[in-house]
Short mmCIF file of C-alpha atoms in Angstrom, two decimals:
data_model
loop_
_atom_site.label_atom_id
_atom_site.label_comp_id
_atom_site.label_asym_id
_atom_site.label_seq_id
_atom_site.Cartn_x
_atom_site.Cartn_y
_atom_site.Cartn_z
CA MET A 3 -85.07 47.79 -14.44
CA PHE A 4 -83.14 50.17 -16.72
CA VAL A 5 -80.12 50.00 -14.42
CA LYS A 6 -80.15 46.21 -14.38
CA GLY A 7 -80.32 46.13 -18.18
CA VAL A 8 -77.33 48.42 -18.46
CA ILE A 9 -75.32 46.24 -16.06
CA VAL A 10 -76.13 43.08 -17.99
CA GLU A 11 -75.23 44.77 -21.28
CA LYS A 12 -71.88 45.93 -19.89
CA SER A 13 -71.13 42.41 -18.56
CA ILE A 14 -71.87 40.86 -21.94
CA SER A 15 -69.78 43.49 -23.68
CA HIS A 16 -66.88 42.92 -21.29
CA ALA A 17 -67.01 39.16 -21.76
CA TRP A 18 -67.13 39.55 -25.53
CA ASN A 19 -64.11 41.86 -25.45
CA LEU A 20 -62.16 39.30 -23.41
CA ILE A 21 -63.06 36.51 -25.83
CA SER A 22 -62.26 38.67 -28.85
CA ASN A 23 -58.90 39.70 -27.45
CA LYS A 24 -58.08 36.07 -26.66
CA LEU A 25 -59.06 34.95 -30.13
CA VAL A 26 -56.96 37.70 -31.63
CA ASP A 27 -54.00 36.68 -29.52
CA TRP A 28 -54.41 33.05 -30.58
CA TYR A 29 -54.71 34.10 -34.20
CA GLU A 30 -51.51 36.12 -34.00
CA VAL A 31 -49.68 33.27 -32.29
CA ALA A 32 -50.98 30.86 -34.94
CA ILE A 33 -49.82 33.16 -37.74
CA GLN A 34 -46.41 33.51 -36.11
CA ASN A 35 -46.06 29.74 -35.60
CA LEU A 36 -47.53 28.77 -38.96
CA PRO A 37 -44.08 28.12 -40.51
CA ASN A 38 -43.10 25.99 -37.49
CA PHE A 39 -46.40 24.13 -37.70
CA ILE A 40 -45.87 23.38 -41.39
CA VAL A 41 -42.34 22.19 -40.66
CA ALA A 42 -43.60 20.02 -37.78
CA ILE A 43 -46.23 18.41 -40.02
CA GLY A 44 -43.54 17.77 -42.61
CA VAL A 45 -41.27 16.18 -39.99
CA VAL A 46 -44.08 13.86 -38.86
CA CYS A 47 -44.81 12.83 -42.46
CA VAL A 48 -41.13 12.18 -43.20
CA PHE A 49 -40.65 10.11 -40.05
CA GLY A 50 -43.88 8.22 -40.79
CA TYR A 51 -42.51 7.26 -44.21
CA LEU A 52 -39.13 6.38 -42.72
CA ALA A 53 -40.81 4.28 -40.02
CA GLY A 54 -42.40 2.00 -42.61
CA TRP A 55 -39.16 1.65 -44.57
CA ILE A 56 -37.02 1.07 -41.45
CA GLY A 57 -39.57 -1.40 -40.02
CA ARG A 58 -39.51 -3.52 -43.19
CA GLY A 59 -35.74 -3.37 -43.31
CA THR A 60 -35.52 -4.48 -39.68
CA GLN A 61 -37.81 -7.45 -40.33
CA THR A 62 -35.75 -8.47 -43.35
CA LEU A 63 -32.54 -8.27 -41.32
CA LEU A 64 -33.99 -10.19 -38.37
CA SER A 65 -35.49 -12.91 -40.56
CA LYS A 66 -31.98 -13.86 -41.68
CA ASN A 67 -30.84 -14.52 -38.11
CA VAL A 68 -34.05 -15.31 -36.19
CA LYS A 69 -36.44 -18.07 -37.24
CA ASN A 70 -39.25 -17.03 -34.89
CA ARG A 71 -41.72 -15.07 -37.04
CA SER A 72 -43.41 -13.52 -34.01
CA LEU A 73 -40.10 -12.10 -32.81
CA VAL A 74 -39.29 -10.79 -36.30
CA SER A 75 -42.66 -9.06 -36.52
CA LEU A 76 -42.28 -7.67 -32.99
CA GLY A 77 -38.83 -6.28 -33.72
CA GLY A 78 -40.07 -4.53 -36.86
CA THR A 79 -43.08 -3.08 -35.03
CA ILE A 80 -40.96 -1.77 -32.13
CA ILE A 81 -38.50 -0.05 -34.47
CA LYS A 82 -41.35 1.41 -36.52
CA LEU A 83 -43.12 2.74 -33.42
CA ALA A 84 -39.90 4.17 -32.00
CA THR A 85 -39.26 6.04 -35.27
CA VAL A 86 -42.77 7.55 -35.28
CA LEU A 87 -42.45 8.64 -31.64
CA LEU A 88 -39.10 10.24 -32.38
CA GLY A 89 -40.71 12.24 -35.19
CA ILE A 90 -43.53 13.37 -32.90
CA PHE A 91 -41.13 14.52 -30.17
CA ILE A 92 -39.04 16.44 -32.69
CA SER A 93 -42.22 18.09 -34.04
CA LEU A 94 -43.27 19.15 -30.54
CA GLY A 95 -39.82 20.65 -30.01
CA ILE A 96 -40.16 22.66 -33.24
CA LEU A 97 -43.48 24.02 -31.94
CA HIS A 98 -41.73 25.06 -28.67
CA LEU A 99 -43.75 22.55 -26.66
CA ASP A 100 -40.76 21.26 -24.73
CA LYS A 101 -42.68 21.09 -21.49
CA THR A 102 -45.30 18.97 -23.21
CA VAL A 103 -42.58 16.56 -24.31
CA THR A 104 -41.25 16.34 -20.76
CA SER A 105 -44.75 15.72 -19.38
CA LEU A 106 -45.38 13.01 -21.98
CA LEU A 107 -42.14 11.24 -21.13
CA ALA A 108 -42.84 11.42 -17.41
CA GLY A 109 -46.37 10.18 -17.92
CA ALA A 110 -45.16 7.34 -20.12
CA GLY A 111 -42.69 6.31 -17.42
CA VAL A 112 -45.35 6.28 -14.70
CA ILE A 113 -47.82 4.40 -16.92
CA GLY A 114 -45.14 1.89 -17.90
CA LEU A 115 -44.23 1.29 -14.24
CA ALA A 116 -47.89 0.78 -13.28
CA LEU A 117 -48.48 -1.60 -16.18
CA GLY A 118 -45.31 -3.50 -15.27
CA PHE A 119 -46.64 -4.23 -11.77
CA ALA A 120 -50.14 -5.02 -13.03
CA PHE A 121 -49.03 -7.38 -15.78
CA GLN A 122 -45.75 -8.71 -14.41
CA ASP A 123 -46.58 -12.34 -15.31
CA ILE A 124 -47.40 -11.36 -18.88
CA ALA A 125 -44.24 -9.29 -19.06
CA ALA A 126 -42.17 -12.20 -17.70
CA ASN A 127 -43.61 -14.56 -20.31
CA PHE A 128 -42.99 -11.96 -23.00
CA VAL A 129 -39.32 -11.54 -22.05
CA SER A 130 -38.95 -15.33 -21.76
CA GLY A 131 -40.36 -15.68 -25.28
CA ILE A 132 -37.70 -13.30 -26.59
CA LEU A 133 -34.95 -15.27 -24.81
CA ILE A 134 -36.27 -18.54 -26.24
CA ALA A 135 -36.28 -17.07 -29.74
CA PHE A 136 -32.65 -16.00 -29.48
CA ARG A 137 -31.18 -18.92 -27.50
CA GLU A 138 -33.35 -21.64 -29.12
CA PRO A 139 -33.18 -24.29 -26.36
CA TYR A 140 -35.81 -26.13 -28.43
CA ARG A 141 -37.43 -25.76 -31.84
CA ILE A 142 -40.72 -26.60 -33.50
CA GLY A 143 -40.88 -30.36 -33.98
CA ASP A 144 -38.67 -31.19 -30.97
CA LEU A 145 -39.85 -33.62 -28.31
CA VAL A 146 -39.60 -31.95 -24.89
CA GLU A 147 -40.53 -32.72 -21.31
CA VAL A 148 -41.17 -30.06 -18.66
CA GLU A 149 -43.02 -30.26 -15.33
CA GLY A 150 -44.35 -33.74 -16.17
CA TYR A 151 -45.65 -32.70 -19.59
CA ILE A 152 -44.09 -34.49 -22.55
CA GLY A 153 -44.91 -33.92 -26.21
CA GLU A 154 -43.90 -32.43 -29.55
CA VAL A 155 -43.46 -28.66 -29.88
CA LYS A 156 -46.07 -27.39 -32.33
CA ALA A 157 -45.77 -23.60 -32.00
CA ILE A 158 -43.71 -20.99 -30.16
CA ASP A 159 -44.99 -17.45 -29.68
CA LEU A 160 -43.96 -14.62 -27.41
CA ARG A 161 -46.18 -15.71 -24.51
CA THR A 162 -46.63 -19.50 -24.62
CA THR A 163 -45.21 -22.67 -26.13
CA GLN A 164 -47.71 -25.15 -27.56
CA ILE A 165 -46.93 -28.85 -27.30
CA GLU A 166 -48.96 -31.88 -28.38
CA THR A 167 -48.83 -34.95 -26.16
CA PHE A 168 -48.73 -38.52 -27.46
CA GLN A 169 -52.47 -38.71 -26.72
CA GLY A 170 -53.12 -35.80 -29.10
CA ILE A 171 -53.85 -33.25 -26.36
CA GLU A 172 -52.67 -29.67 -26.97
CA ILE A 173 -51.06 -27.98 -23.98
CA PHE A 174 -50.06 -24.31 -23.80
CA ILE A 175 -47.17 -23.79 -21.38
CA PRO A 176 -46.14 -20.23 -20.32
CA ASN A 177 -42.70 -19.35 -21.65
CA GLN A 178 -41.56 -18.35 -18.17
CA MET A 179 -41.99 -22.00 -17.10
CA MET A 180 -40.04 -23.16 -20.17
CA ILE A 181 -37.13 -20.97 -19.05
CA THR A 182 -37.16 -21.36 -15.26
CA LYS A 183 -38.15 -25.03 -14.89
CA PRO A 184 -35.95 -28.03 -15.74
CA LEU A 185 -36.45 -28.76 -19.43
CA GLN A 186 -35.51 -31.99 -21.18
CA ASN A 187 -35.12 -31.69 -24.94
CA ILE A 188 -35.29 -35.33 -25.94
CA SER A 189 -34.81 -34.58 -29.62
CA GLY A 190 -31.69 -32.57 -28.83
CA THR A 191 -29.69 -35.77 -28.33
CA PRO A 192 -29.45 -37.81 -31.57
CA ARG A 193 -28.31 -40.89 -29.64
CA ARG A 194 -30.08 -42.62 -26.79
CA ARG A 195 -29.73 -45.84 -24.81
CA VAL A 196 -32.67 -48.19 -24.50
CA ASP A 197 -32.66 -50.16 -21.22
CA LEU A 198 -34.83 -53.23 -20.77
CA LYS A 199 -35.05 -55.44 -17.67
CA VAL A 200 -35.78 -59.17 -17.92
CA GLY A 201 -35.69 -62.08 -15.48
CA VAL A 202 -34.65 -65.71 -16.06
CA SER A 203 -35.08 -68.88 -14.05
CA TYR A 204 -32.61 -69.83 -11.33
CA ALA A 205 -31.98 -73.06 -13.26
CA GLU A 206 -30.57 -71.27 -16.33
CA ASN A 207 -26.90 -70.95 -17.32
CA LEU A 208 -26.35 -67.21 -16.92
CA ARG A 209 -23.38 -67.05 -19.31
CA LYS A 210 -25.48 -68.67 -22.00
CA VAL A 211 -28.32 -66.23 -21.31
CA THR A 212 -25.90 -63.31 -21.73
CA GLU A 213 -24.70 -64.54 -25.14
CA VAL A 214 -28.22 -65.32 -26.33
CA ILE A 215 -29.41 -61.79 -25.53
CA ARG A 216 -26.39 -60.15 -27.16
CA GLU A 217 -26.75 -62.14 -30.38
CA ALA A 218 -30.48 -61.45 -30.51
CA LEU A 219 -30.02 -57.68 -30.30
CA LEU A 220 -27.19 -57.24 -32.78
CA GLY A 221 -29.61 -56.86 -35.69
CA ILE A 222 -31.73 -54.05 -34.23
CA GLU A 223 -32.50 -51.59 -37.05
CA HIS A 224 -31.57 -48.28 -35.37
CA ARG A 225 -28.72 -49.71 -33.28
CA ILE A 226 -25.44 -47.77 -33.27
CA LYS A 227 -22.89 -50.26 -34.58
CA GLU A 228 -19.97 -48.67 -32.72
CA ARG A 229 -21.56 -49.36 -29.33
CA GLU A 230 -21.70 -52.91 -28.02
CA VAL A 231 -24.88 -54.53 -26.73
CA GLU A 232 -24.55 -54.64 -22.94
CA VAL A 233 -26.09 -57.27 -20.65
CA PHE A 234 -25.64 -57.03 -16.87
CA PHE A 235 -27.17 -59.23 -14.21
CA GLU A 236 -28.35 -57.15 -11.28
CA GLU A 237 -29.97 -59.16 -8.50
CA PHE A 238 -31.48 -62.36 -7.19
CA GLY A 239 -35.20 -61.66 -7.34
CA GLY A 240 -38.06 -63.39 -5.59
CA SER A 241 -38.62 -65.83 -8.47
CA SER A 242 -35.94 -64.96 -11.02
CA ILE A 243 -32.42 -63.68 -11.57
CA ASN A 244 -32.86 -60.24 -13.08
CA CYS A 245 -30.67 -58.66 -15.74
CA GLU A 246 -30.73 -55.49 -17.85
CA ALA A 247 -30.09 -55.31 -21.61
CA ARG A 248 -28.78 -52.01 -22.97
CA VAL A 249 -28.76 -50.97 -26.62
CA TRP A 250 -27.60 -47.61 -28.01
CA VAL A 251 -29.81 -46.41 -30.89
CA ASN A 252 -30.10 -43.41 -33.17
CA TYR A 253 -33.00 -41.21 -32.16
CA PRO A 254 -34.65 -39.58 -35.20
CA ASN A 255 -38.00 -39.34 -33.39
CA HIS A 256 -39.91 -40.76 -30.46
CA PHE A 257 -41.69 -43.33 -32.65
CA ALA A 258 -38.32 -44.83 -33.58
CA PHE A 259 -37.50 -45.17 -29.87
CA LEU A 260 -40.79 -46.95 -29.14
CA GLU A 261 -40.35 -49.15 -32.21
CA THR A 262 -36.84 -50.12 -31.11
CA ARG A 263 -37.96 -51.02 -27.59
CA HIS A 264 -40.81 -53.05 -29.08
CA GLU A 265 -38.36 -54.94 -31.32
CA ILE A 266 -36.03 -55.64 -28.39
CA VAL A 267 -38.81 -57.28 -26.38
CA ILE A 268 -39.82 -59.47 -29.34
CA ARG A 269 -36.25 -60.53 -30.15
CA ILE A 270 -35.44 -61.47 -26.55
CA LYS A 271 -38.64 -63.50 -26.21
CA GLU A 272 -38.02 -65.35 -29.50
CA ALA A 273 -34.38 -66.03 -28.58
CA PHE A 274 -35.39 -67.41 -25.18
CA ASP A 275 -38.02 -69.67 -26.77
CA ASN A 276 -35.54 -70.99 -29.34
CA ASN A 277 -32.95 -71.77 -26.66
CA GLY A 278 -35.31 -73.17 -24.02
CA ILE A 279 -34.69 -70.31 -21.58
CA THR A 280 -37.53 -69.73 -19.14
CA ILE A 281 -38.89 -66.40 -17.94
CA PRO A 282 -40.51 -67.57 -14.68
CA PHE A 283 -43.80 -66.48 -13.23
CA PRO A 284 -43.80 -65.08 -9.67
CA ILE A 285 -43.54 -67.95 -7.16
CA ARG A 286 -44.64 -67.96 -3.50
CA THR A 287 -43.53 -70.72 -1.06
CA LEU A 288 -45.68 -71.29 2.04
CA ASP A 289 -43.73 -72.69 5.03
CA PHE A 290 -45.87 -74.18 7.85
CA GLY A 291 -44.03 -74.76 11.08
CA ILE A 292 -40.88 -73.35 12.55
CA LYS A 293 -38.29 -75.87 11.33
CA GLY A 294 -38.40 -77.44 7.92
CA GLY A 295 -42.15 -76.97 7.61
CA GLU A 296 -44.71 -79.73 7.30
CA LYS A 297 -47.13 -80.82 4.63
CA LEU A 298 -50.25 -78.76 4.15
CA HIS A 299 -52.69 -81.66 4.51
CA GLU A 300 -51.03 -82.71 7.77
CA SER A 301 -51.43 -79.21 9.19
CA LEU A 302 -55.06 -79.15 8.16
CA MET A 303 -55.67 -82.58 9.74
CA VAL A 304 -54.18 -81.47 13.06
CA ALA A 305 -56.28 -78.33 13.05
CA TYR A 306 -59.41 -80.34 12.28
CA LYS A 307 -58.78 -82.82 15.11
CA GLU A 308 -58.17 -80.02 17.58
CA LYS A 309 -61.41 -78.41 16.56
CA GLU A 310 -63.44 -81.64 16.88
CA GLY A 311 -61.81 -82.61 20.18
CA PHE A 312 -60.01 -85.77 18.96
CA SER A 313 -56.92 -86.97 20.72
CA GLU A 314 -54.20 -89.28 19.52
CA HIS A 315 -53.96 -90.86 23.06
CA PRO A 316 -57.39 -92.05 24.19
CA GLN A 317 -58.01 -92.06 27.89
#
């Protein structure tokens, strides 16, 4: 028992000596690196202060050239974060932890690559949002159409674009779709042509119809005076001769377009009524027989006699 106690005591003493020596070594290293540690802390504090100042300056500079607030905020945050990271890497270099810096950079690269594969759709929408902010293919308040969705742009952030349809429904479209799919910015063209088809009776004088339509549409409120009202007959329809009236109008908003089309329909109808011009209903002609046809009641009479067994030549 005495021998075992001595062995245990020596083991504890040896372990304590190892720990003590290690602590002493760490203490000496800490004392030697204390000036570097103080300098490193100072560098981090200075860069932290500079990061806030540079971030605000970046946001102020971007706000003068970029109207997207999300992009302005993002730019300031990225610059601020980059400044802080630079200060941290410099501090690690002062503390002679160069290998740690290399490991951090390598780890950041691997993590960034993994996150890029995992969130590639989010990253694509994010990059698309940045491109939209710089190129501005559309702005808040514009009327756009993409992939069958049409509405007014209400908000643009770095991931989605929010539009409101004419029915009041809010739709969030990924920015990647707004970049890669065909996009029609209706508000981007201040002038637009309104086309309206109408049919008239075969009995009408077509030259008179043309003049009546032109005179009726000259007083349209949003009409562009430099562009003539155009009327073109297109085809002989089943019950009417069809023509198309074309009017160029200013396009301040979609309501003005709908209002103009509404006014065109009313003016053409009133002009036709005042001039006795008929817009015919669809007509169907039934032709019984191969040549020239025959009257309906005669055909019915023949069918009835055949059914009842009557004959025009009695035996």
